[in-house]
Short mmCIF file of C-alpha atoms in Angstrom, two decimals:
data_model
loop_
_atom_site.label_atom_id
_atom_site.label_comp_id
_atom_site.label_asym_id
_atom_site.label_seq_id
_atom_site.Cartn_x
_atom_site.Cartn_y
_atom_site.Cartn_z
CA MET T 1354 -15.92 -2.11 8.60
CA ALA T 1355 -14.34 -5.47 7.80
CA THR T 1356 -13.07 -6.27 4.33
CA ILE T 1357 -13.35 -9.67 2.69
CA ALA T 1358 -9.74 -9.84 1.51
CA LYS T 1359 -7.04 -10.48 4.09
CA ARG T 1360 -3.49 -9.26 4.25
CA PRO T 1361 -1.21 -9.45 2.48
CA TYR T 1362 -3.21 -7.73 -0.24
CA ARG T 1363 -2.36 -9.01 -3.70
CA GLY T 1364 -3.66 -8.68 -7.21
CA VAL T 1365 -5.30 -5.88 -9.18
CA PHE T 1366 -6.19 -2.70 -7.25
CA PRO T 1367 -6.99 -0.04 -9.87
CA VAL T 1368 -7.42 3.67 -9.22
CA ALA T 1369 -11.05 4.80 -9.21
CA PRO T 1370 -11.53 8.07 -11.11
CA THR T 1371 -13.47 10.90 -9.53
CA ILE T 1372 -16.68 11.33 -11.51
CA PHE T 1373 -17.86 14.81 -12.45
CA ASP T 1374 -20.97 15.89 -14.31
CA ALA T 1375 -20.72 17.94 -17.50
CA SER T 1376 -20.53 21.14 -15.43
CA GLY T 1377 -17.60 19.89 -13.37
CA ASN T 1378 -19.52 19.13 -10.17
CA LEU T 1379 -19.14 15.89 -8.23
CA ASP T 1380 -21.44 13.15 -9.52
CA LEU T 1381 -21.70 10.81 -6.54
CA ASP T 1382 -24.31 8.61 -8.20
CA GLY T 1383 -21.89 8.17 -11.09
CA GLN T 1384 -19.14 7.51 -8.56
CA ARG T 1385 -21.13 4.64 -7.12
CA ARG T 1386 -21.79 3.17 -10.58
CA CYS T 1387 -18.08 3.48 -11.33
CA VAL T 1388 -17.27 1.50 -8.18
CA ASP T 1389 -19.86 -1.19 -9.00
CA PHE T 1390 -18.41 -1.58 -12.49
CA MET T 1391 -14.85 -1.84 -11.17
CA ILE T 1392 -15.87 -4.57 -8.75
CA ASP T 1393 -17.88 -6.45 -11.39
CA ALA T 1394 -14.90 -6.24 -13.77
CA GLY T 1395 -12.65 -8.08 -11.33
CA SER T 1396 -10.94 -5.45 -9.20
CA GLN T 1397 -9.59 -7.15 -6.09
CA GLY T 1398 -9.43 -3.76 -4.40
CA ILE T 1399 -9.52 -0.13 -5.46
CA CYS T 1400 -7.71 3.09 -4.65
CA THR T 1401 -9.49 6.42 -4.40
CA LEU T 1402 -8.26 10.03 -4.25
CA ALA T 1403 -5.05 9.18 -6.12
CA ASN T 1404 -3.49 11.40 -8.77
CA PHE T 1405 -5.44 9.50 -11.44
CA SER T 1406 -8.51 10.38 -9.35
CA GLU T 1407 -7.70 14.07 -9.91
CA GLN T 1408 -7.21 14.51 -6.18
CA PHE T 1409 -5.33 17.74 -6.88
CA VAL T 1410 -8.47 19.49 -8.20
CA LEU T 1411 -10.68 18.63 -5.22
CA ALA T 1412 -11.51 20.85 -2.27
CA ASP T 1413 -11.06 19.28 1.15
CA ALA T 1414 -14.82 18.90 1.62
CA GLU T 1415 -15.06 17.23 -1.79
CA ARG T 1416 -12.30 14.80 -0.85
CA GLU T 1417 -14.30 13.80 2.20
CA SER T 1418 -17.49 13.43 0.16
CA VAL T 1419 -15.80 11.16 -2.39
CA MET T 1420 -14.03 9.09 0.27
CA HIS T 1421 -17.18 8.47 2.28
CA ALA T 1422 -19.29 7.80 -0.82
CA VAL T 1423 -16.82 5.19 -2.06
CA LEU T 1424 -16.23 3.49 1.29
CA GLU T 1425 -19.91 3.38 2.19
CA HIS T 1426 -20.90 2.03 -1.22
CA VAL T 1427 -18.14 -0.59 -1.33
CA ALA T 1428 -19.31 -1.64 2.14
CA GLY T 1429 -16.49 -4.11 2.67
CA ARG T 1430 -16.90 -5.99 -0.63
CA ILE T 1431 -13.24 -5.34 -1.47
CA PRO T 1432 -10.43 -3.45 0.28
CA VAL T 1433 -10.22 0.27 -0.44
CA ILE T 1434 -6.98 2.23 -0.37
CA VAL T 1435 -7.36 5.96 0.29
CA THR T 1436 -4.66 8.37 -0.82
CA THR T 1437 -3.94 10.85 1.97
CA THR T 1438 -0.86 12.62 0.59
CA HIS T 1439 -0.12 16.10 1.98
CA PHE T 1440 3.06 18.07 2.61
CA SER T 1441 2.17 18.52 6.27
CA SER T 1442 2.85 15.55 8.55
CA ALA T 1443 -0.02 16.59 10.81
CA VAL T 1444 -2.52 17.00 7.97
CA CYS T 1445 -1.48 13.71 6.39
CA ALA T 1446 -1.83 11.94 9.75
CA ALA T 1447 -5.27 13.48 10.29
CA ARG T 1448 -6.41 12.47 6.80
CA SER T 1449 -5.11 8.97 7.42
CA ARG T 1450 -6.92 8.65 10.76
CA GLU T 1451 -10.14 9.78 9.10
CA ALA T 1452 -9.68 7.26 6.30
CA GLU T 1453 -9.09 4.45 8.79
CA ALA T 1454 -12.15 5.44 10.82
CA ALA T 1455 -14.26 5.44 7.65
CA GLY T 1456 -13.19 1.90 6.75
CA ALA T 1457 -10.10 2.22 4.56
CA ALA T 1458 -7.94 -0.90 4.36
CA MET T 1459 -4.77 1.08 3.64
CA VAL T 1460 -3.55 4.59 2.94
CA MET T 1461 -1.24 5.55 0.08
CA ILE T 1462 1.12 8.46 0.63
CA MET T 1463 3.75 10.21 -1.46
CA PRO T 1464 6.77 11.73 0.28
CA PRO T 1465 6.27 15.41 1.19
CA TYR T 1466 6.75 17.75 -1.76
CA HIS T 1467 5.27 20.95 -3.10
CA GLY T 1468 5.68 22.25 -6.60
CA ALA T 1469 9.00 21.90 -8.36
CA THR T 1470 11.36 22.91 -5.57
CA PHE T 1471 9.95 22.36 -2.06
CA ARG T 1472 11.48 19.12 -0.75
CA VAL T 1473 12.85 17.76 2.51
CA GLY T 1474 15.73 15.37 3.13
CA GLU T 1475 15.68 11.76 4.28
CA PRO T 1476 15.61 12.53 8.05
CA ALA T 1477 12.46 14.66 7.62
CA ILE T 1478 10.88 12.12 5.24
CA TYR T 1479 11.51 9.40 7.81
CA GLU T 1480 9.87 11.49 10.54
CA PHE T 1481 6.96 12.31 8.23
CA TYR T 1482 6.16 8.62 7.74
CA ARG T 1483 6.81 7.91 11.43
CA VAL T 1484 4.21 10.50 12.44
CA VAL T 1485 1.64 8.97 10.12
CA SER T 1486 2.51 5.38 11.08
CA ASP T 1487 2.13 6.20 14.76
CA ALA T 1488 -1.29 7.75 14.12
CA ILE T 1489 -2.98 4.72 12.51
CA ARG T 1490 -3.22 0.93 12.66
CA ILE T 1491 -3.68 0.17 8.96
CA PRO T 1492 -0.79 -0.25 6.51
CA ILE T 1493 0.83 2.58 4.58
CA MET T 1494 1.75 2.27 0.91
CA ILE T 1495 4.61 4.56 -0.06
CA GLN T 1496 4.04 5.88 -3.56
CA ASP T 1497 7.45 6.21 -5.19
CA ALA T 1498 6.65 8.24 -8.30
CA PRO T 1499 8.51 10.85 -10.37
CA VAL T 1500 5.82 13.49 -9.74
CA ALA T 1501 7.15 13.94 -6.20
CA GLY T 1502 10.65 14.68 -7.49
CA THR T 1503 11.99 12.99 -4.37
CA PRO T 1504 14.61 10.23 -4.69
CA LEU T 1505 13.86 7.33 -2.35
CA SER T 1506 16.70 4.83 -2.31
CA VAL T 1507 16.17 1.11 -1.87
CA ASP T 1508 18.16 1.18 1.38
CA PHE T 1509 16.04 4.04 2.75
CA LEU T 1510 12.73 2.39 1.82
CA ALA T 1511 13.85 -0.92 3.34
CA ARG T 1512 14.96 0.84 6.51
CA MET T 1513 11.55 2.51 6.92
CA ALA T 1514 9.82 -0.83 6.38
CA LYS T 1515 11.96 -2.41 9.10
CA GLU T 1516 11.62 0.41 11.61
CA LEU T 1517 8.13 1.89 11.07
CA ALA T 1518 5.35 -0.48 12.05
CA ASN T 1519 2.83 0.33 9.35
CA VAL T 1520 5.09 1.04 6.35
CA ARG T 1521 4.54 -2.22 4.48
CA TYR T 1522 3.51 -1.55 0.86
CA PHE T 1523 5.38 0.16 -1.96
CA LYS T 1524 4.03 1.33 -5.31
CA ILE T 1525 7.10 1.72 -7.50
CA GLU T 1526 6.62 3.92 -10.58
CA VAL T 1527 10.10 5.29 -11.22
CA PRO T 1528 12.26 4.38 -14.22
CA MET T 1529 13.79 0.89 -13.94
CA ALA T 1530 10.99 -0.08 -11.57
CA ALA T 1531 11.74 -3.80 -11.83
CA ASN T 1532 15.31 -3.32 -10.63
CA LYS T 1533 14.09 -1.24 -7.70
CA LEU T 1534 11.43 -3.79 -6.76
CA ARG T 1535 13.98 -6.57 -6.90
CA GLY T 1536 16.39 -4.64 -4.71
CA LEU T 1537 13.68 -3.69 -2.24
CA ILE T 1538 12.60 -7.30 -1.82
CA GLU T 1539 16.21 -8.38 -1.32
CA LYS T 1540 16.99 -5.64 1.23
CA GLY T 1541 13.69 -5.66 3.11
CA GLY T 1542 12.82 -9.34 3.16
CA SER T 1543 9.61 -10.31 4.91
CA VAL T 1544 8.74 -6.75 6.01
CA ILE T 1545 8.08 -5.83 2.37
CA GLU T 1546 4.50 -7.05 2.53
CA GLY T 1547 3.45 -5.57 -0.79
CA PRO T 1548 5.90 -4.73 -3.59
CA TRP T 1549 3.57 -3.30 -6.23
CA ASP T 1550 3.63 -2.16 -9.82
CA GLY T 1551 2.04 1.09 -11.01
CA GLU T 1552 2.16 3.39 -14.05
CA GLU T 1553 -0.88 1.83 -15.76
CA ALA T 1554 0.92 -1.58 -15.94
CA ILE T 1555 3.23 -0.42 -18.73
CA THR T 1556 6.08 -2.31 -16.99
CA LEU T 1557 3.91 -5.00 -15.42
CA MET T 1558 5.56 -8.09 -16.89
CA ALA T 1559 9.07 -7.03 -15.89
CA ASP T 1560 7.79 -6.01 -12.46
CA LEU T 1561 6.07 -9.35 -11.90
CA ASP T 1562 9.29 -11.13 -12.84
CA ALA T 1563 11.03 -8.96 -10.24
CA GLY T 1564 8.62 -10.06 -7.52
CA ALA T 1565 5.70 -7.62 -7.65
CA THR T 1566 2.56 -9.02 -6.05
CA GLY T 1567 0.12 -6.21 -6.81
CA ALA T 1568 -0.71 -3.78 -9.59
CA MET T 1569 -2.32 -0.36 -9.23
CA THR T 1570 -3.46 0.60 -12.71
CA GLY T 1571 -6.04 2.83 -14.32
CA GLY T 1572 -9.64 1.83 -13.65
CA GLY T 1573 -10.90 1.11 -17.16
CA TYR T 1574 -10.13 -2.56 -17.66
CA PRO T 1575 -9.29 -4.48 -14.47
CA ASP T 1576 -10.56 -7.62 -16.23
CA GLY T 1577 -7.69 -7.28 -18.71
CA ILE T 1578 -5.06 -6.81 -16.02
CA ARG T 1579 -6.47 -9.84 -14.19
CA GLN T 1580 -5.76 -11.90 -17.33
CA ILE T 1581 -2.08 -11.09 -16.79
CA MET T 1582 -1.87 -11.17 -13.01
CA ASP T 1583 -3.92 -14.26 -12.25
CA PRO T 1584 -1.94 -16.75 -14.32
CA PHE T 1585 1.38 -15.25 -13.28
CA LEU T 1586 0.61 -15.50 -9.58
CA ALA T 1587 -0.64 -19.07 -10.19
CA GLY T 1588 2.70 -20.03 -11.75
CA ARG T 1589 1.58 -19.94 -15.40
CA ARG T 1590 4.04 -17.36 -16.69
CA ASP T 1591 3.67 -18.27 -20.38
CA GLU T 1592 -0.07 -17.56 -20.19
CA ALA T 1593 0.64 -14.24 -18.48
CA VAL T 1594 3.14 -13.25 -21.17
CA GLN T 1595 0.56 -13.95 -23.90
CA ALA T 1596 -2.09 -11.91 -22.09
CA TYR T 1597 0.37 -9.04 -21.58
CA ALA T 1598 1.08 -9.01 -25.31
CA ARG T 1599 -2.67 -8.84 -26.05
CA TRP T 1600 -3.39 -5.98 -23.68
CA LEU T 1601 -0.17 -4.00 -24.11
CA PRO T 1602 -1.41 -1.84 -27.04
CA LEU T 1603 -4.28 -0.57 -24.88
CA ILE T 1604 -2.04 -0.17 -21.83
CA ASN T 1605 0.44 1.77 -23.94
CA TYR T 1606 -2.28 3.97 -25.46
CA GLU T 1607 -3.58 4.84 -22.02
CA ASN T 1608 -0.12 5.49 -20.59
CA ARG T 1609 1.34 7.45 -23.50
CA GLN T 1610 -1.66 9.15 -25.15
CA CYS T 1611 -4.51 9.56 -22.69
CA GLY T 1612 -3.44 9.56 -19.06
CA LEU T 1613 -6.14 9.83 -16.44
CA SER T 1614 -8.88 10.52 -19.00
CA ALA T 1615 -8.72 7.01 -20.45
CA CYS T 1616 -10.80 5.18 -17.86
CA LYS T 1617 -13.50 7.86 -17.87
CA VAL T 1618 -13.76 7.80 -21.65
CA LEU T 1619 -14.13 4.02 -21.64
CA MET T 1620 -16.66 4.16 -18.81
CA ARG T 1621 -18.76 6.73 -20.62
CA GLU T 1622 -18.56 4.79 -23.90
CA GLY T 1623 -19.83 1.70 -22.10
CA GLY T 1624 -22.65 3.46 -20.26
CA VAL T 1625 -21.08 3.22 -16.81
CA ILE T 1626 -21.11 7.00 -16.29
CA LYS T 1627 -22.89 9.87 -18.03
CA SER T 1628 -19.94 12.23 -18.37
CA ASP T 1629 -16.21 11.71 -18.87
CA ALA T 1630 -15.46 15.31 -17.85
CA VAL T 1631 -12.16 16.17 -16.25
CA ARG T 1632 -11.94 19.25 -14.11
CA HIS T 1633 -10.47 22.45 -15.56
CA PRO T 1634 -7.68 23.33 -16.24
CA LEU T 1635 -7.36 19.70 -17.39
CA GLN T 1636 -8.62 19.30 -20.94
CA PRO T 1637 -10.69 16.56 -22.58
CA LEU T 1638 -9.03 14.19 -25.00
CA HIS T 1639 -8.78 15.25 -28.61
CA PRO T 1640 -11.58 13.50 -30.55
CA ALA T 1641 -9.04 11.56 -32.62
CA THR T 1642 -7.25 10.35 -29.49
CA ARG T 1643 -10.56 9.36 -27.93
CA ALA T 1644 -11.50 7.42 -31.06
CA GLY T 1645 -8.13 5.67 -31.11
CA LEU T 1646 -8.53 4.56 -27.49
CA ILE T 1647 -12.00 3.14 -28.10
CA GLU T 1648 -10.92 1.43 -31.32
CA ILE T 1649 -8.10 -0.44 -29.58
CA ALA T 1650 -10.32 -1.29 -26.61
CA ARG T 1651 -13.04 -2.78 -28.82
CA THR T 1652 -10.61 -5.38 -30.19
CA LEU T 1653 -10.24 -6.72 -26.64
CA ASP T 1654 -13.93 -6.68 -25.62
CA PRO T 1655 -13.36 -5.36 -22.09
CA VAL T 1656 -16.23 -5.44 -19.61
CA VAL T 1657 -16.28 -1.63 -19.48
CA LEU T 1658 -17.66 -1.33 -23.03
CA ARG T 1659 -20.69 -3.51 -22.31
CA TRP T 1660 -21.32 -3.14 -18.55
CA GLY T 1661 -23.85 -0.34 -18.84
CA ARG T 1662 -25.46 -1.36 -22.14
#
């Protein structure tokens, strides 16, 4: 399945939430509407089965259902990144092969970890990514995030990019992300095909100044993130700074108050989906927090609040 966009992938690639009905079951019709909204709102690609997709509450069969529903419905309109993270090298490689066969443009993978204490050292992490890289032909995005509890040095990331054929993209979400992006670009050079920002774009301006070429944010307002990314990548930094200042209160509210619920709440408020349910033991937003999110969003008139009306 060919995608319209060509490598290197750049721009706004938000995480698509997994849509549940009010009883907590998969809502694949809602999933398709979610995808259509995200494309209409300017997403240049999307990522599915990420942490902000609640991948950790899905059974394996549900993961497959969501992945195939998203890829089949997108049908090559934009590139789709599928998260295939697993502690097992073999399972991660198998998930990645399945994603490639289904039409994924890229896979995103965290280093192997389990719980608070199960980790492996750099030699085993290197072999983990080598096994996956050897199993597929599409690029791998390494997700460097605190949740894994696994330090990944700039030198180590650059070495993997130079030595492993498909390790080419890096989503940097650790503290001082801009410094790490800058160092990675300096150490890795041309093999760093995609130095990307994450963490709901809370550090986006600093990361763009450091050389980031992509942003993987929440899925609620890709049109707003485009207002920052597009002018910056076109060389109009002043315009990007002004847009960042406009959207930062909403970005901050999502990042610090709401987390993965934010995009679902906005999608439900705008008629994109019928239910903003998260799967237990996750809890819905407090009504006051929900109201605060919507109040800030309304001042910005994002597409999400009028797409389904």
